[in-house]
Short mmCIF file of C-alpha atoms in Angstrom, two decimals:
data_model
loop_
_atom_site.label_atom_id
_atom_site.label_comp_id
_atom_site.label_asym_id
_atom_site.label_seq_id
_atom_site.Cartn_x
_atom_site.Cartn_y
_atom_site.Cartn_z
CA MET A 1 -27.76 -3.37 -35.06
CA TYR A 2 -25.11 -6.05 -34.86
CA VAL A 3 -24.56 -8.18 -32.32
CA THR A 4 -21.94 -10.38 -31.47
CA PRO A 5 -22.28 -13.51 -31.94
CA ARG A 6 -22.02 -16.62 -28.85
CA PRO A 7 -18.80 -17.97 -28.42
CA ASP A 8 -17.45 -20.33 -29.97
CA ALA A 9 -16.84 -23.70 -26.84
CA VAL A 10 -14.61 -25.71 -29.48
CA GLU A 11 -12.65 -22.91 -30.71
CA ASP A 12 -12.20 -20.76 -27.02
CA PRO A 13 -12.12 -23.79 -24.70
CA LEU A 14 -10.40 -21.32 -22.55
CA TYR A 15 -13.08 -17.80 -23.23
CA GLY A 16 -14.77 -18.33 -19.15
CA ILE A 17 -10.62 -17.83 -17.89
CA ARG A 18 -10.14 -15.49 -19.55
CA LEU A 19 -13.28 -13.09 -18.58
CA GLY A 20 -12.00 -14.18 -14.93
CA LEU A 21 -8.71 -12.87 -15.91
CA THR A 22 -10.05 -9.83 -17.26
CA GLY A 23 -12.25 -9.16 -14.38
CA ALA A 24 -9.41 -9.94 -11.78
CA LEU A 25 -6.74 -8.18 -13.10
CA ALA A 26 -9.00 -4.40 -14.19
CA TYR A 27 -9.96 -4.37 -10.94
CA ALA A 28 -6.13 -5.36 -9.77
CA ALA A 29 -5.09 -2.13 -10.80
CA ILE A 30 -7.78 -0.36 -8.88
CA PRO A 31 -5.81 0.04 -6.80
CA ILE A 32 -2.60 1.05 -7.77
CA ILE A 33 -4.56 3.69 -10.69
CA ASP A 34 -6.22 4.89 -7.22
CA PRO A 35 -9.42 6.07 -9.08
CA LEU A 36 -12.07 9.14 -8.41
CA LEU A 37 -14.23 6.14 -10.40
CA PRO A 38 -13.50 2.80 -9.56
CA PRO A 39 -16.52 1.12 -11.21
CA ILE A 40 -15.65 2.06 -14.94
CA ILE A 41 -11.57 0.89 -14.84
CA ALA A 42 -13.06 -2.29 -13.50
CA ALA A 43 -16.17 -2.43 -15.87
CA LEU A 44 -15.00 -0.09 -18.85
CA PRO A 45 -12.01 -3.16 -20.10
CA VAL A 46 -14.23 -6.27 -19.92
CA GLY A 47 -16.87 -4.57 -22.37
CA LEU A 48 -13.82 -4.05 -24.61
CA ILE A 49 -12.15 -7.66 -23.88
CA ALA A 50 -15.00 -9.85 -23.86
CA ALA A 51 -16.47 -8.41 -26.99
CA GLN A 52 -13.49 -10.12 -28.98
CA ARG A 53 -14.37 -13.80 -30.91
CA ARG A 54 -11.13 -16.29 -31.51
CA THR A 55 -7.92 -14.19 -31.86
CA LEU A 56 -6.94 -10.88 -30.27
CA ASP A 57 -7.88 -8.86 -33.02
CA LEU A 58 -5.13 -6.07 -31.83
CA GLY A 59 -6.15 -3.16 -33.89
CA LYS A 60 -9.59 -3.79 -32.94
CA LEU A 61 -8.50 -3.14 -29.06
CA ILE A 62 -5.91 -0.47 -30.02
CA GLY A 63 -9.49 1.08 -32.35
CA GLY A 64 -12.39 0.51 -28.45
CA ALA A 65 -9.43 2.17 -26.66
CA LEU A 66 -8.55 5.22 -29.14
CA ALA A 67 -12.28 5.75 -29.33
CA MET A 68 -13.03 5.26 -25.89
CA MET A 69 -9.87 8.11 -24.73
CA ILE A 70 -11.30 10.36 -28.09
CA LEU A 71 -14.15 11.14 -28.10
CA PRO A 72 -14.43 11.47 -24.05
CA TRP A 73 -12.13 14.11 -24.86
CA ILE A 74 -14.28 15.14 -27.20
CA MET A 75 -17.72 15.47 -25.37
CA THR A 76 -15.93 16.99 -22.10
CA TRP A 77 -15.20 19.81 -24.19
CA LEU A 78 -18.67 20.37 -25.96
CA VAL A 79 -20.11 19.54 -22.65
CA VAL A 80 -17.72 22.57 -20.87
CA GLN A 81 -18.52 25.50 -23.11
CA MET A 82 -21.91 24.50 -23.99
CA ARG A 83 -23.19 24.21 -19.42
CA PRO A 84 -23.94 28.40 -19.67
CA MET A 85 -25.86 27.78 -22.08
CA PRO A 86 -28.68 25.91 -21.79
CA LEU A 87 -31.48 25.61 -25.19
CA VAL A 88 -27.84 24.93 -26.42
CA TYR A 89 -26.10 22.52 -24.36
CA VAL A 90 -29.75 20.59 -25.01
CA LEU A 91 -28.89 20.56 -29.18
CA VAL A 92 -25.66 19.10 -28.87
CA MET A 93 -26.53 15.97 -26.78
CA TRP A 94 -29.87 15.85 -29.45
CA TRP A 95 -26.97 15.76 -32.10
CA PHE A 96 -24.51 13.61 -31.20
CA TYR A 97 -27.36 11.00 -30.27
CA PHE A 98 -28.53 11.56 -33.31
CA ILE A 99 -25.72 11.03 -35.88
CA GLY A 100 -24.78 7.39 -33.27
CA PHE A 101 -28.60 5.96 -33.94
CA ARG A 102 -28.08 7.42 -37.50
CA MET A 103 -24.63 5.35 -37.39
CA ILE A 104 -27.00 1.69 -36.37
CA LEU A 105 -29.16 1.93 -38.39
CA VAL A 106 -27.71 2.99 -41.24
CA SER A 107 -25.56 0.30 -41.32
CA GLY A 108 -25.89 -2.33 -37.85
CA ALA A 109 -22.05 -0.92 -37.71
CA GLN A 110 -21.49 -0.95 -33.39
CA ALA A 111 -19.56 2.13 -33.67
CA GLY A 112 -22.70 3.96 -32.98
CA MET A 113 -23.25 2.45 -29.79
CA LEU A 114 -19.93 3.92 -29.01
CA ILE A 115 -21.23 7.34 -29.59
CA VAL A 116 -24.30 6.51 -28.02
CA ILE A 117 -23.13 5.57 -24.95
CA VAL A 118 -20.68 7.81 -24.26
CA ALA A 119 -22.27 11.04 -25.02
CA VAL A 120 -25.09 9.78 -22.13
CA LEU A 121 -22.87 9.55 -19.99
CA ILE A 122 -20.85 12.42 -21.23
CA SER A 123 -23.79 14.91 -21.09
CA VAL A 124 -25.40 13.60 -17.86
CA MET A 125 -22.74 13.12 -15.99
CA GLY A 126 -21.86 17.44 -17.13
CA MET A 127 -25.16 18.63 -15.61
CA HIS A 128 -23.74 17.60 -11.59
CA GLY A 129 -20.17 19.78 -13.04
CA THR A 130 -17.12 20.35 -14.68
CA ALA A 131 -15.29 18.96 -11.95
CA ILE A 132 -17.71 15.64 -11.84
CA VAL A 133 -17.42 15.23 -15.98
CA GLU A 134 -13.46 16.05 -15.67
CA THR A 135 -13.37 13.47 -13.23
CA LEU A 136 -15.32 10.12 -15.81
CA ARG A 137 -12.95 12.00 -18.90
CA ASN A 138 -9.84 10.48 -16.62
CA GLY A 139 -11.40 7.72 -16.38
CA PHE A 140 -12.53 7.15 -20.00
CA MET A 141 -8.81 7.41 -20.19
CA GLN A 142 -7.36 4.90 -17.68
CA ALA A 143 -9.60 3.16 -18.19
CA ALA A 144 -8.72 2.82 -22.01
CA LEU A 145 -4.92 1.97 -20.78
CA VAL A 146 -6.21 -0.29 -18.59
CA THR A 147 -8.01 -2.96 -21.20
CA LEU A 148 -4.34 -1.82 -23.50
CA VAL A 149 -2.55 -3.47 -21.17
CA VAL A 150 -4.46 -6.41 -19.53
CA GLY A 151 -6.19 -7.32 -23.83
CA PRO A 152 -2.70 -9.55 -24.42
CA ILE A 153 -2.02 -9.80 -21.33
CA VAL A 154 -5.05 -12.39 -21.11
CA TYR A 155 -4.74 -13.46 -24.08
CA LEU A 156 -1.60 -15.06 -23.53
CA LEU A 157 -2.20 -16.82 -20.40
CA ALA A 158 -4.95 -17.97 -21.68
CA PRO A 159 -5.37 -18.35 -25.94
CA PRO A 160 -8.19 -19.48 -28.49
CA ARG A 161 -7.42 -22.91 -30.08
CA THR A 162 -8.06 -20.96 -33.40
CA ARG A 163 -5.84 -17.93 -35.44
CA GLU A 164 -7.84 -16.78 -37.45
CA ARG A 165 -9.87 -13.05 -36.82
CA HIS A 166 -13.41 -12.81 -36.01
CA VAL A 167 -15.01 -10.62 -38.28
CA ASP A 168 -17.64 -8.39 -37.98
CA SER A 169 -20.97 -8.57 -40.04
CA PRO A 170 -23.28 -5.67 -39.43
CA THR A 171 -26.47 -6.38 -41.23
CA PRO A 172 -27.13 -2.55 -43.46
CA GLY A 173 -31.01 -0.89 -41.98
CA HIS A 174 -34.05 -0.51 -44.18
CA GLY A 175 -36.24 1.98 -44.14
CA ASN A 176 -36.23 6.23 -42.98
CA ALA A 177 -33.28 5.70 -40.30
CA THR A 178 -32.82 9.69 -39.99
CA LEU A 179 -36.62 9.76 -39.24
CA GLY A 180 -36.04 6.60 -36.34
CA ALA A 181 -32.39 8.12 -35.45
CA ALA A 182 -33.97 11.88 -34.68
CA ILE A 183 -37.11 10.05 -32.86
CA ARG A 184 -34.64 7.62 -30.64
CA ALA A 185 -32.39 10.90 -29.81
CA THR A 186 -35.54 13.00 -28.89
CA VAL A 187 -36.26 10.39 -26.07
CA LEU A 188 -33.33 9.66 -24.81
CA ILE A 189 -33.38 13.10 -23.97
CA GLY A 190 -36.01 13.20 -21.72
CA LEU A 191 -34.67 10.12 -20.76
CA SER A 192 -30.52 11.80 -19.85
CA PHE A 193 -32.92 14.65 -17.74
CA TRP A 194 -35.04 11.75 -15.26
CA LEU A 195 -31.32 9.68 -15.17
CA TYR A 196 -29.23 13.20 -13.79
CA ALA A 197 -32.35 13.88 -11.43
CA VAL A 198 -32.89 10.70 -9.72
CA MET A 199 -29.33 8.68 -10.28
CA GLN A 200 -26.11 9.68 -8.73
CA PRO A 201 -22.80 9.90 -10.90
CA SER A 202 -21.44 6.16 -9.25
CA ASP A 203 -24.77 4.93 -11.12
CA MET A 204 -23.19 6.70 -14.06
CA MET A 205 -23.84 2.97 -15.15
CA MET A 206 -27.90 3.09 -15.37
CA ALA A 207 -26.77 5.45 -18.49
CA VAL A 208 -26.00 3.43 -20.19
CA VAL A 209 -28.80 0.48 -19.37
CA ALA A 210 -31.05 3.77 -21.28
CA ALA A 211 -28.90 4.07 -23.65
CA MET A 212 -28.34 0.20 -25.05
CA VAL A 213 -32.86 0.06 -25.44
CA LEU A 214 -32.96 1.51 -28.08
CA VAL A 215 -29.85 1.00 -30.48
CA PHE A 216 -31.79 -2.09 -32.07
CA PRO A 217 -34.63 -0.84 -34.95
CA SER A 218 -37.78 -2.89 -34.09
CA ARG A 219 -40.74 -2.55 -31.82
CA LYS A 220 -39.83 -6.48 -31.09
CA GLN A 221 -35.57 -6.24 -30.32
CA VAL A 222 -36.50 -3.11 -28.78
CA PHE A 223 -38.52 -4.93 -25.73
CA SER A 224 -36.63 -7.46 -25.84
CA GLU A 225 -32.97 -5.98 -25.08
CA ALA A 226 -34.81 -3.95 -22.04
CA MET A 227 -35.33 -7.26 -20.39
CA GLN A 228 -32.24 -8.86 -21.26
CA ARG A 229 -31.24 -5.17 -19.57
CA ILE A 230 -33.40 -5.28 -17.35
CA ARG A 231 -32.36 -9.65 -16.90
CA ALA A 232 -28.24 -8.89 -16.83
CA THR A 233 -28.62 -6.43 -13.46
CA VAL A 234 -30.21 -8.85 -11.56
CA TYR A 235 -28.17 -11.54 -12.29
CA GLY A 236 -25.13 -9.42 -12.09
CA GLY A 237 -26.53 -7.92 -8.73
CA ALA A 238 -26.04 -11.31 -6.83
CA VAL A 239 -22.93 -12.46 -7.91
CA ALA A 240 -22.05 -8.27 -6.54
CA MET A 241 -23.80 -9.70 -3.17
CA LEU A 242 -22.47 -13.62 -3.13
CA ILE A 243 -18.63 -11.64 -4.18
CA LEU A 244 -19.29 -8.93 -1.71
CA MET A 245 -20.68 -11.88 1.30
CA LEU A 246 -17.79 -14.13 1.42
CA PHE A 247 -15.24 -10.77 1.28
CA LEU A 248 -16.43 -10.71 4.59
CA PHE A 249 -15.24 -13.48 5.86
CA SER A 250 -11.58 -12.04 4.63
CA GLN A 251 -10.51 -9.07 3.74
CA HIS A 252 -7.59 -9.83 1.51
CA LEU A 253 -7.35 -8.53 -2.22
CA LEU A 254 -5.93 -11.58 -3.13
CA VAL A 255 -9.26 -13.13 -1.53
CA LEU A 256 -11.47 -10.61 -3.30
CA LEU A 257 -9.91 -11.11 -6.50
CA GLY A 258 -9.85 -14.58 -6.56
CA LEU A 259 -13.85 -14.43 -5.96
CA ILE A 260 -14.33 -11.65 -8.51
CA PHE A 261 -12.16 -14.98 -10.86
CA LEU A 262 -14.63 -17.45 -9.92
CA GLY A 263 -17.82 -15.00 -10.85
CA GLY A 264 -16.29 -14.24 -13.50
CA LEU A 265 -15.89 -17.37 -14.60
CA TRP A 266 -18.73 -18.21 -13.98
CA PHE A 267 -20.10 -15.73 -16.33
CA GLY A 268 -17.92 -16.84 -19.20
CA GLN A 269 -19.18 -20.32 -18.98
CA LYS A 270 -22.96 -19.28 -19.97
CA MET A 271 -21.66 -17.62 -22.24
CA LEU A 272 -20.42 -20.02 -24.29
CA PHE A 273 -23.01 -22.70 -22.79
CA GLY A 274 -25.96 -20.92 -21.24
CA PRO A 275 -29.73 -20.75 -21.80
CA ARG A 276 -29.44 -16.63 -22.47
CA GLN A 277 -28.21 -14.71 -25.13
CA SER A 278 -24.46 -14.62 -24.62
CA MET A 279 -24.08 -11.25 -24.33
CA VAL A 280 -26.72 -11.33 -20.98
CA TYR A 281 -23.11 -12.56 -18.66
CA GLN A 282 -20.76 -10.16 -20.40
CA TYR A 283 -22.54 -7.15 -19.56
CA GLY A 284 -23.85 -8.69 -16.45
CA PHE A 285 -19.95 -9.38 -15.43
CA SER A 286 -19.35 -5.46 -15.93
CA VAL A 287 -22.79 -4.75 -13.78
CA THR A 288 -20.55 -7.48 -10.60
CA LEU A 289 -17.47 -5.35 -11.34
CA ALA A 290 -19.14 -1.74 -11.58
CA LEU A 291 -21.12 -2.63 -8.10
CA VAL A 292 -18.63 -4.06 -6.88
CA ALA A 293 -16.06 -1.16 -6.88
CA GLY A 294 -18.19 0.70 -5.74
CA ALA A 295 -19.17 -1.24 -2.70
CA LEU A 296 -15.83 -1.24 -1.66
CA SER A 297 -15.08 3.46 -2.31
CA THR A 298 -18.71 4.63 -1.42
CA GLN A 299 -20.95 2.80 -2.07
CA ASP A 300 -24.07 0.75 -0.35
CA ALA A 301 -23.96 -2.98 -1.91
CA ALA A 302 -27.28 -3.92 -1.37
CA TYR A 303 -28.81 0.27 -1.90
CA ALA A 304 -26.90 0.04 -4.86
CA THR A 305 -27.61 -3.15 -6.53
CA MET A 306 -31.17 -2.35 -5.50
CA THR A 307 -31.69 1.33 -7.00
CA ARG A 308 -29.92 -0.40 -10.71
CA ILE A 309 -32.29 -3.12 -10.58
CA VAL A 310 -35.24 -0.71 -10.45
CA LEU A 311 -34.34 2.07 -12.38
CA THR A 312 -33.02 0.01 -14.89
CA LEU A 313 -36.52 -1.87 -14.93
CA ALA A 314 -38.19 2.39 -15.01
CA GLY A 315 -35.80 2.85 -17.20
CA ALA A 316 -35.55 -0.11 -20.14
CA LEU A 317 -39.70 0.02 -19.85
CA THR A 318 -39.84 3.62 -20.57
CA ALA A 319 -37.19 4.33 -22.61
CA ALA A 320 -38.93 0.82 -24.89
CA LEU A 321 -42.70 1.78 -25.19
CA SER A 322 -42.25 5.03 -25.96
CA VAL A 323 -40.03 4.36 -28.92
CA ALA A 324 -42.35 1.66 -30.05
CA LEU A 325 -45.35 3.64 -30.52
CA LEU A 326 -43.72 6.54 -32.21
CA ASP A 327 -41.94 3.76 -34.37
CA GLN A 328 -45.07 1.73 -34.58
CA MET A 329 -47.39 5.88 -35.13
CA THR A 330 -44.60 7.04 -37.51
CA GLY A 331 -44.17 3.58 -39.69
CA TRP A 332 -40.21 4.79 -40.78
CA ARG A 333 -39.23 1.32 -41.79
CA SER A 334 -41.40 1.41 -44.10
CA ARG A 335 -40.56 4.43 -45.79
CA ALA A 336 -37.74 5.95 -47.74
CA ALA A 337 -35.82 8.20 -46.45
CA GLY A 338 -36.80 12.07 -47.92
#
């Protein structure tokens, strides 16, 4: 799958400042909106805005936000309709996973990843009941609207030097992508039921982790992505605990927003110059925001952090191992689609 490259410090020296502002402004929207799921309002705008490179691509930003509005509505309607029919419900879930994974394996396009992530979140939350899945759908809508407001503001306050737009260059896959997608969809179905059994609705970030480790086509990439996600969760949890500890000394919203900004600035500078892949630090900041938002609403921060780390280790590695074994047994990469 196509991975967004590291930001260029020459073209975009203010990237870290912009990332910090994105996190702070997204979190500032929570008291205004008063959502039932604060973590999604805090984390989703960072995922959509921080993925931009060079100058702001308004079309891509609007497209991503619209996808985060439309896909959850479609999936929620299907989940509500299918829940009384468990077998049909599972088949529909599998079909959406399959479509997303096949799109990724055939073209490398990130649009397939959005389909998989939304399908996992909505389907797993849908197992908890209609009210929860509708709350998640509304959360996506609110987070997408926050993204459309915050994105242009942060680019206005911390613009890049270049006016060139970044153009994605996904690489088409090889082999029997249909078989590869079927393997990943089947593994993710099993993992979805595991997540439902052990995960609370407020811990939905784990569903994203579970899906993300499966999108890469090679065994080496699958295991590498699993370890990167684990590392990002640890980084994000550590920064979240530091922010919450410092916030205890002065419990004011402006203090919290300042701490979030500093956390985002640190992650942003690491995206520019850090030794790890830039997406490790970007995802780590999303984890930080989700943990802080959850801890200050209903969660216990220490418990939530440990839960995410343990579930990431178990879920990501189990999924990676299962996919790697099935890929090796079928050898789909060297086979043409039939």
